[in-house]
mmCIF file of C-alpha atoms in Angstrom:
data_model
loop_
_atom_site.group_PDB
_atom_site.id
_atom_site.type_symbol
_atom_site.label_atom_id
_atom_site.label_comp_id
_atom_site.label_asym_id
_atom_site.label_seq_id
_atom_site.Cartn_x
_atom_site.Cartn_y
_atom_site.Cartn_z
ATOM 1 C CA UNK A 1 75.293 52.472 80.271
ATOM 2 C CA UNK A 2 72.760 49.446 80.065
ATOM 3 C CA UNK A 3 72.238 47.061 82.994
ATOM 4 C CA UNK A 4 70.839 43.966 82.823
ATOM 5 C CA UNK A 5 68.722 44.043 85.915
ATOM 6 C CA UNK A 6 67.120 40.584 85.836
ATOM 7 C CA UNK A 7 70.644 39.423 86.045
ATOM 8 C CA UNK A 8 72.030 41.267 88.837
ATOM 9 C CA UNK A 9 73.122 40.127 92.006
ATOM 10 C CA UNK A 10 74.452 41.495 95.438
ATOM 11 C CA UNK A 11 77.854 42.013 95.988
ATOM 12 C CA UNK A 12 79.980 39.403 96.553
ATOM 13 C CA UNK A 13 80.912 38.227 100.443
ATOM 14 C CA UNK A 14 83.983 39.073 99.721
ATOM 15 C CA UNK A 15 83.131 42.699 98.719
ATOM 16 C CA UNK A 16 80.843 42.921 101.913
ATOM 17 C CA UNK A 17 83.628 42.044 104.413
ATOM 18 C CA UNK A 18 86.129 44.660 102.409
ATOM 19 C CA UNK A 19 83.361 47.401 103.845
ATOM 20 C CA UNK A 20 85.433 47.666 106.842
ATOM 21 C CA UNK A 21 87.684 50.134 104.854
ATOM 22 C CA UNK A 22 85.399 52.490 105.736
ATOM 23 C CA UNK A 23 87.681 52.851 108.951
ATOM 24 C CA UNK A 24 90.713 53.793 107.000
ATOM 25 C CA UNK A 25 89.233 55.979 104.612
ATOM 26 C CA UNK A 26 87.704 58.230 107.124
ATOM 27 C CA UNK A 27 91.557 58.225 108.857
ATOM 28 C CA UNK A 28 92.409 59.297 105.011
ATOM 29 C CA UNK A 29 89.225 62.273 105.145
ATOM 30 C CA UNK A 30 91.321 63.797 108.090
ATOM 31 C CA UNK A 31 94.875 63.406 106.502
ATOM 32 C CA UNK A 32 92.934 64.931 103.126
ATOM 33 C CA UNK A 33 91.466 67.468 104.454
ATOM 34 C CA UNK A 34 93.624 70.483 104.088
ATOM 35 C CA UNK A 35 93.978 69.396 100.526
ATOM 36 C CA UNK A 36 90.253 69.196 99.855
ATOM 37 C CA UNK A 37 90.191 72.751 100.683
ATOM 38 C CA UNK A 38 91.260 73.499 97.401
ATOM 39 C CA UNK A 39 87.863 72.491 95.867
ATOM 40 C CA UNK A 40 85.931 75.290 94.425
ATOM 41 C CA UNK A 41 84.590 77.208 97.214
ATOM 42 C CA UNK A 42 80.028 77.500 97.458
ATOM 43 C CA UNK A 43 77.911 80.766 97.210
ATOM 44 C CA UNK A 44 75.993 79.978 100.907
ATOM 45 C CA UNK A 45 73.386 78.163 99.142
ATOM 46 C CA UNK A 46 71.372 75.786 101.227
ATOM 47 C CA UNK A 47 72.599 71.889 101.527
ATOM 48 C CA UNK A 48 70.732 68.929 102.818
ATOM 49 C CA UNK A 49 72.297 65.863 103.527
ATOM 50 C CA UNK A 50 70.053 62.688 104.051
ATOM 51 C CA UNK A 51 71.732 59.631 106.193
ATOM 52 C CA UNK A 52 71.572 56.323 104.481
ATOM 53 C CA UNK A 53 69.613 53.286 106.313
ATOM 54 C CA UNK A 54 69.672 52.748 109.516
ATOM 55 C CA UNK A 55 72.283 55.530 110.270
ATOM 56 C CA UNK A 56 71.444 59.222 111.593
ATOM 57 C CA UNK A 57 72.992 62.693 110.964
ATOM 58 C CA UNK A 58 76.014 61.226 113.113
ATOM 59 C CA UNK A 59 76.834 59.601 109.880
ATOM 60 C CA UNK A 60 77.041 62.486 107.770
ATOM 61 C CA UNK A 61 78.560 65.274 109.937
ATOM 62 C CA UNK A 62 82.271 64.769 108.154
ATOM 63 C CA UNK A 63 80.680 65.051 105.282
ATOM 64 C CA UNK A 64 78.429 68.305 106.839
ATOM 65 C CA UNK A 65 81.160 70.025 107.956
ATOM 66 C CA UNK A 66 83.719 69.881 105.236
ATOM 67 C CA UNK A 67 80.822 71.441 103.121
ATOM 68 C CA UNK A 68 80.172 74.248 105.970
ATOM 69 C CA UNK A 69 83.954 74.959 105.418
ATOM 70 C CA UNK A 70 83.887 75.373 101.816
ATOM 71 C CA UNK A 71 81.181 77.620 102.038
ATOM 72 C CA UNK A 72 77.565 75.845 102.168
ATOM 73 C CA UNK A 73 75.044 76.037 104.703
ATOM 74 C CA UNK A 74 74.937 72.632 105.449
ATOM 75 C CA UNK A 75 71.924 70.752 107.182
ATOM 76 C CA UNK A 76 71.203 67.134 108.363
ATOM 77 C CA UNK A 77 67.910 65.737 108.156
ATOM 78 C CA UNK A 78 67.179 66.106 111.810
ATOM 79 C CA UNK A 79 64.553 63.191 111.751
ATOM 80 C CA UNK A 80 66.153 60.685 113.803
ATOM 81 C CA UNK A 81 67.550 57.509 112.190
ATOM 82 C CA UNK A 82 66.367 56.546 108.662
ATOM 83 C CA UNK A 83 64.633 53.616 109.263
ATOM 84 C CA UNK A 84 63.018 53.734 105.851
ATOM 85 C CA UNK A 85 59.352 55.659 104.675
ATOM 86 C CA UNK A 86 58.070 55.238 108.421
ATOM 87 C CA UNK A 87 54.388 57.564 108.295
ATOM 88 C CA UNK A 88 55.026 61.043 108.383
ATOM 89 C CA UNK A 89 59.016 60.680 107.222
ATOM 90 C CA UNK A 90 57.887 61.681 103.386
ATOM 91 C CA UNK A 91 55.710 64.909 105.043
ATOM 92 C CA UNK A 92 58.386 65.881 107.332
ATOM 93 C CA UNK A 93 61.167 65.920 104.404
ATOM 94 C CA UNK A 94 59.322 68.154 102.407
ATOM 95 C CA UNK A 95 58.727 70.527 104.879
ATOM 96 C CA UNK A 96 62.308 70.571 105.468
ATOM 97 C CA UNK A 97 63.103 71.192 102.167
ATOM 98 C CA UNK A 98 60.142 73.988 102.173
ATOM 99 C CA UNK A 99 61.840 75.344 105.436
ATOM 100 C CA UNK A 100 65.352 75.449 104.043
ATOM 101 C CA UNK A 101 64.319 77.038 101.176
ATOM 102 C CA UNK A 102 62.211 79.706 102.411
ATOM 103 C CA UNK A 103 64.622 80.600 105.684
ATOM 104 C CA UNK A 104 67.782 81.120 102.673
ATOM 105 C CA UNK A 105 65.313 82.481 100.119
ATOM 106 C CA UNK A 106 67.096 80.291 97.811
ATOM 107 C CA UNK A 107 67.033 76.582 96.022
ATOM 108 C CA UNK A 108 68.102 73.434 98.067
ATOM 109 C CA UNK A 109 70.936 71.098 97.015
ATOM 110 C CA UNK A 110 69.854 67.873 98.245
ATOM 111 C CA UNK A 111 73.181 64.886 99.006
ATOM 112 C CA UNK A 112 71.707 61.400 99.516
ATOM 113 C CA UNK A 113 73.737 58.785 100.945
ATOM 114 C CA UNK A 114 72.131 54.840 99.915
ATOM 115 C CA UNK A 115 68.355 54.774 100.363
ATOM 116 C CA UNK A 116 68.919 59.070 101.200
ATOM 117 C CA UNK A 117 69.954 59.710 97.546
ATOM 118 C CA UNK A 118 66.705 57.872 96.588
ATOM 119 C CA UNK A 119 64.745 59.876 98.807
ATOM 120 C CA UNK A 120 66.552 63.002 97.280
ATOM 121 C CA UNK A 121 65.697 61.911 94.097
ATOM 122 C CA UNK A 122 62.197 61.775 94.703
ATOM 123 C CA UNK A 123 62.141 64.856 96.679
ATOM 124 C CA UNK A 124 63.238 67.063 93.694
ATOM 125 C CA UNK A 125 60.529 65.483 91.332
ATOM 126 C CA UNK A 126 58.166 66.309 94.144
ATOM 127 C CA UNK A 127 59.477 69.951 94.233
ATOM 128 C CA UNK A 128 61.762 71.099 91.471
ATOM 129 C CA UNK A 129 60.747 74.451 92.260
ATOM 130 C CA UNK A 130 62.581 74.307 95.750
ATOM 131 C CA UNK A 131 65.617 71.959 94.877
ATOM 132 C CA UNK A 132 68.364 73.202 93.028
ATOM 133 C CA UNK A 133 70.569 69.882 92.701
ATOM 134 C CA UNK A 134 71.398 66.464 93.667
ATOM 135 C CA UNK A 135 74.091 64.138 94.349
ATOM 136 C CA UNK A 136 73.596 60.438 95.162
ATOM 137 C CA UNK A 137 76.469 58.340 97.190
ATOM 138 C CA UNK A 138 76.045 54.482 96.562
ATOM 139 C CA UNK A 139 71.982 54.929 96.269
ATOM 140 C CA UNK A 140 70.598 51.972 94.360
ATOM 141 C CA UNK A 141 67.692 53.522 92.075
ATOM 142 C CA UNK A 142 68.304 50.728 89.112
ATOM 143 C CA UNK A 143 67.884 47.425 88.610
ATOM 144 C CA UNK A 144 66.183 45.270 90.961
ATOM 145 C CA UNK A 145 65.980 46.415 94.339
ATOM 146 C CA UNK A 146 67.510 42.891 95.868
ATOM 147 C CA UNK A 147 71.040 43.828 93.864
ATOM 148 C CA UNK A 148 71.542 44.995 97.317
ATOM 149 C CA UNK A 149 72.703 43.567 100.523
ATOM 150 C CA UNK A 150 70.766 45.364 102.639
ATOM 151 C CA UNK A 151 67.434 44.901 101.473
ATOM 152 C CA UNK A 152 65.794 42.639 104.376
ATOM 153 C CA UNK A 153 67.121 44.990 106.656
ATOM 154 C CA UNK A 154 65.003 47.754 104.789
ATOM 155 C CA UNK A 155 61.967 45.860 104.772
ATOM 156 C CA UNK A 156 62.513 44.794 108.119
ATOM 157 C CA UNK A 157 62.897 48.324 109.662
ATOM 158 C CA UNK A 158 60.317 49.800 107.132
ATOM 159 C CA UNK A 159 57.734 47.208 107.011
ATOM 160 C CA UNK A 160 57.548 47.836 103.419
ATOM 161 C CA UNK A 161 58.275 45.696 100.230
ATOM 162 C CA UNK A 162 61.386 46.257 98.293
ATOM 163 C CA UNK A 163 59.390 45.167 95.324
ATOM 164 C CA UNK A 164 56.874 48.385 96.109
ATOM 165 C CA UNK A 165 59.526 50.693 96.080
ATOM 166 C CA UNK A 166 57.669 52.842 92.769
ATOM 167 C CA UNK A 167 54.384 53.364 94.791
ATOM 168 C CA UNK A 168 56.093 55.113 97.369
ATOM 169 C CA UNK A 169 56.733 59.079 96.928
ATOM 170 C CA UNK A 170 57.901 60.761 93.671
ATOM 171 C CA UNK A 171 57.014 57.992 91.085
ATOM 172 C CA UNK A 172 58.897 55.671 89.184
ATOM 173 C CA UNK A 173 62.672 55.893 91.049
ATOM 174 C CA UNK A 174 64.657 54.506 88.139
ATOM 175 C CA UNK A 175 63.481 57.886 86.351
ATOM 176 C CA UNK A 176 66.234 60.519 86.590
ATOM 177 C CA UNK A 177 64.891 63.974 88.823
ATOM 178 C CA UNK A 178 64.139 67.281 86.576
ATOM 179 C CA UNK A 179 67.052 69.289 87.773
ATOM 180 C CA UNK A 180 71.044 68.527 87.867
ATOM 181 C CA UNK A 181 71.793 65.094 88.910
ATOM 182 C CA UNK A 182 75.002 63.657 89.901
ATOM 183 C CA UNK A 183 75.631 60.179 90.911
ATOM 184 C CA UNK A 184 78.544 59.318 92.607
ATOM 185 C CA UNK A 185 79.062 55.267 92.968
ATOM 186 C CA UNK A 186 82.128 52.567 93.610
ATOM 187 C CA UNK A 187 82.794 49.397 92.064
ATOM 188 C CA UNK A 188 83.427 47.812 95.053
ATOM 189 C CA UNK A 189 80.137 48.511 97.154
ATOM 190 C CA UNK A 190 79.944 45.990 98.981
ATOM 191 C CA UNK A 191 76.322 46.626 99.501
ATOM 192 C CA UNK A 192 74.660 47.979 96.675
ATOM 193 C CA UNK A 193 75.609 46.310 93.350
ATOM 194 C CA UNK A 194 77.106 48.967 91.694
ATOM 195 C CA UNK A 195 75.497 48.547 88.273
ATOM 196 C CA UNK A 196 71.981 49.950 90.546
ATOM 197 C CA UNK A 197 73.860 53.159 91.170
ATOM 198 C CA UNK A 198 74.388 54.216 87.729
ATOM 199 C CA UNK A 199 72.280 57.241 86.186
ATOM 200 C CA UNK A 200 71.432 57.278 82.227
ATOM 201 C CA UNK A 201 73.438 59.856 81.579
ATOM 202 C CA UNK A 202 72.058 63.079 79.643
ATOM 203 C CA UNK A 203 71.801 66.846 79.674
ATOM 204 C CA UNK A 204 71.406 67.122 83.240
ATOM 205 C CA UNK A 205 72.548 63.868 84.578
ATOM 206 C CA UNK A 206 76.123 62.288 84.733
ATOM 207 C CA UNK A 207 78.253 59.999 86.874
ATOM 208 C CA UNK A 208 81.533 59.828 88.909
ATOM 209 C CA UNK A 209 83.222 56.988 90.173
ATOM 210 C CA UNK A 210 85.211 56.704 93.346
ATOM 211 C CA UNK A 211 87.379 53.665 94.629
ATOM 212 C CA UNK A 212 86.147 52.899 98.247
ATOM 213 C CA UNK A 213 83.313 51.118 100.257
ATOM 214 C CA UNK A 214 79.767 51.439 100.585
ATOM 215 C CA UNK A 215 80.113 52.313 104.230
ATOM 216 C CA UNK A 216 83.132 54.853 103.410
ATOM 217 C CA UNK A 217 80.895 57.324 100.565
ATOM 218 C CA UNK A 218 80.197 59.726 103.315
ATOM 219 C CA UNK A 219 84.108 60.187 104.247
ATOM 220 C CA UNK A 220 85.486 59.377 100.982
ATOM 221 C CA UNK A 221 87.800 62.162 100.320
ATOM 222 C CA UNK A 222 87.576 61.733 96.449
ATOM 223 C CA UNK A 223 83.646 61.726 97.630
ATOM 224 C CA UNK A 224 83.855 64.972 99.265
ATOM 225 C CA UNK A 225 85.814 66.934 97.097
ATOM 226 C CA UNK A 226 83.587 65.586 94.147
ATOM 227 C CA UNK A 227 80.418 67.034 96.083
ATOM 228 C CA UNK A 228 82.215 70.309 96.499
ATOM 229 C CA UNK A 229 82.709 70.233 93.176
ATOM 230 C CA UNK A 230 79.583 69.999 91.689
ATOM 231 C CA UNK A 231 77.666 72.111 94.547
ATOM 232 C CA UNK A 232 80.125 75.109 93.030
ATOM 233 C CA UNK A 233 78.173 74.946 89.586
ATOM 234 C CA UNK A 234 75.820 78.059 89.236
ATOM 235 C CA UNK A 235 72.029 77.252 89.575
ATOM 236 C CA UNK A 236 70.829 76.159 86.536
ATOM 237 C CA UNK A 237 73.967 74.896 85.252
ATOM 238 C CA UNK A 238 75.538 71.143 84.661
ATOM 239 C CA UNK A 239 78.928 71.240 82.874
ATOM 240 C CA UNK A 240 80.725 67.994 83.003
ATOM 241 C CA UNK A 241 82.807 66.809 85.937
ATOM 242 C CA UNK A 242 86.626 67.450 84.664
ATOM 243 C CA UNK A 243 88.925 64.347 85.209
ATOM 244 C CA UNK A 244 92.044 65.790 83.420
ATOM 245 C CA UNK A 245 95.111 66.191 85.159
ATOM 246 C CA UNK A 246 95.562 65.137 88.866
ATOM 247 C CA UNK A 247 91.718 64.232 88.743
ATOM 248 C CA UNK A 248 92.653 61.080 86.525
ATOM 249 C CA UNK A 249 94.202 59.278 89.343
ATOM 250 C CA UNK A 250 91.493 59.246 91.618
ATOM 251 C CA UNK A 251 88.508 59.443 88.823
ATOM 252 C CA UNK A 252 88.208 56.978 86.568
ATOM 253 C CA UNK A 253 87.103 57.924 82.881
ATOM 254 C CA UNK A 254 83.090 57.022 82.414
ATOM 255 C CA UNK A 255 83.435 55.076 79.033
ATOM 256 C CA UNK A 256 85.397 52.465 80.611
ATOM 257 C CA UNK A 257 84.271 49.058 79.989
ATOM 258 C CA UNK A 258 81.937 47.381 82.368
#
């Protein structure tokens, strides 16, 4: 799918006050849940889930323990809030990616909400030997980095340039990771322009839409039961995410138009 970058703006103000759904879809995460059980069930294999800005683990423990349930071991980042590449943040990751991986004596599945699915990118092209797959909620990796509505509060709490984004860790972000890569995005974010969110789809990459919020990825049900989904595929595998049946209602079909 091509995106005109140069022509992208944030989401509207309209789609930025409509983030307070977040409320009622993590009242509709709880309802859900027993039905999300029904997602194909994980093999133990280690899962890290990064926070999105500003927020903390807090953010992603519904998230953390519907995973647990379905069979994951299921980690949060454990560094406090993500307040963007702060010194040390980029060491600290990989060491908790080396940690995970070494205490399991397996590969680590890495789930980035926002600015954590582009650290999760980068992570796996800094250590494809350790990470086994990832999934990015809402993470804006295309375009240009302003498409966003949060991007003064990055460089605010970062003290780095939006514009600098590639010299950080990992290399060019826009460039997909070297293992399995799902992105997961909604058409009404009303903080990341959704066009930003979108992988070039290929062998190993694909991408799932959801209708929902920004704020709501990490409580989503259609969200969770999508991760589930894709965490179940063997190592080394990436078949397609199915949308027949039941599926159809709550995923649309990729080739619609834009």
């Amino acid at each position: 799918m091509a995106v005109a970058s140069a022509e992208l703006a944030p989401p509207s103000r309209t789609l930025l006050l409509l983030e307070g759904r977040a409320i009622p879809e993590l009242a509709a995460f709880v309802t859900a849940y027993p039905l999300l059980a029904s997602a194909p069930r994980g093999d133990g294999h280690p899962v890290l889930v990064l926070p999105g800005l500003v927020t903390s683990d807090r953010a992603t423990v519904p998230l953390r323990t519907y995973l647990a349930g379905q069979g994951y071991a299921a980690y949060g980042w454990e560094l406090g809030r993500n307040y963007g590449l702060l010194p040390g943040i980029e060491r600290r990751m990989v060491e908790r990616i080396e940690e995970l991986a070494e205490t399991h004596g397996s590969k680590v599945s890495l789930v980035g909400w926002s600015l954590g699915g582009i650290y999760a990118r980068q992570l796996a092209k800094m250590l494809p030997d350790k990470v086994r797959r990832v999934i990015t909620l809402g993470s804006p990796f295309k375009g240009t980095p302003k498409a966003t509505n949060a991007w003064r509060l990055y460089e605010f709490t970062s003290g780095h340039k939006v514009d600098d984004r590639d010299h950080h860790m990992g290399g060019l972000i826009s460039d997909p990771p070297p293992v399995p890569t799902t992105a997961i995005y909604s058409r009404t974010d009303g903080i990341c322009a959704w066009q930003c969110c979108v992988e070039t789809e290929g062998p190993l990459t694909e991408n799932i839409e959801v209708r929902g919020s920004h704020c709501g990825l990490g409580h989503n049900p259609s969200v969770a039961y999508a991760v589930a989904d894709r965490l179940a595929q063997a190592e080394g595998s990436h078949d397609p995410f199915e949308r027949s049946g039941w599926r159809s209602i709550f995923y649309p079909q990729p080739w619609r138009a834009a």
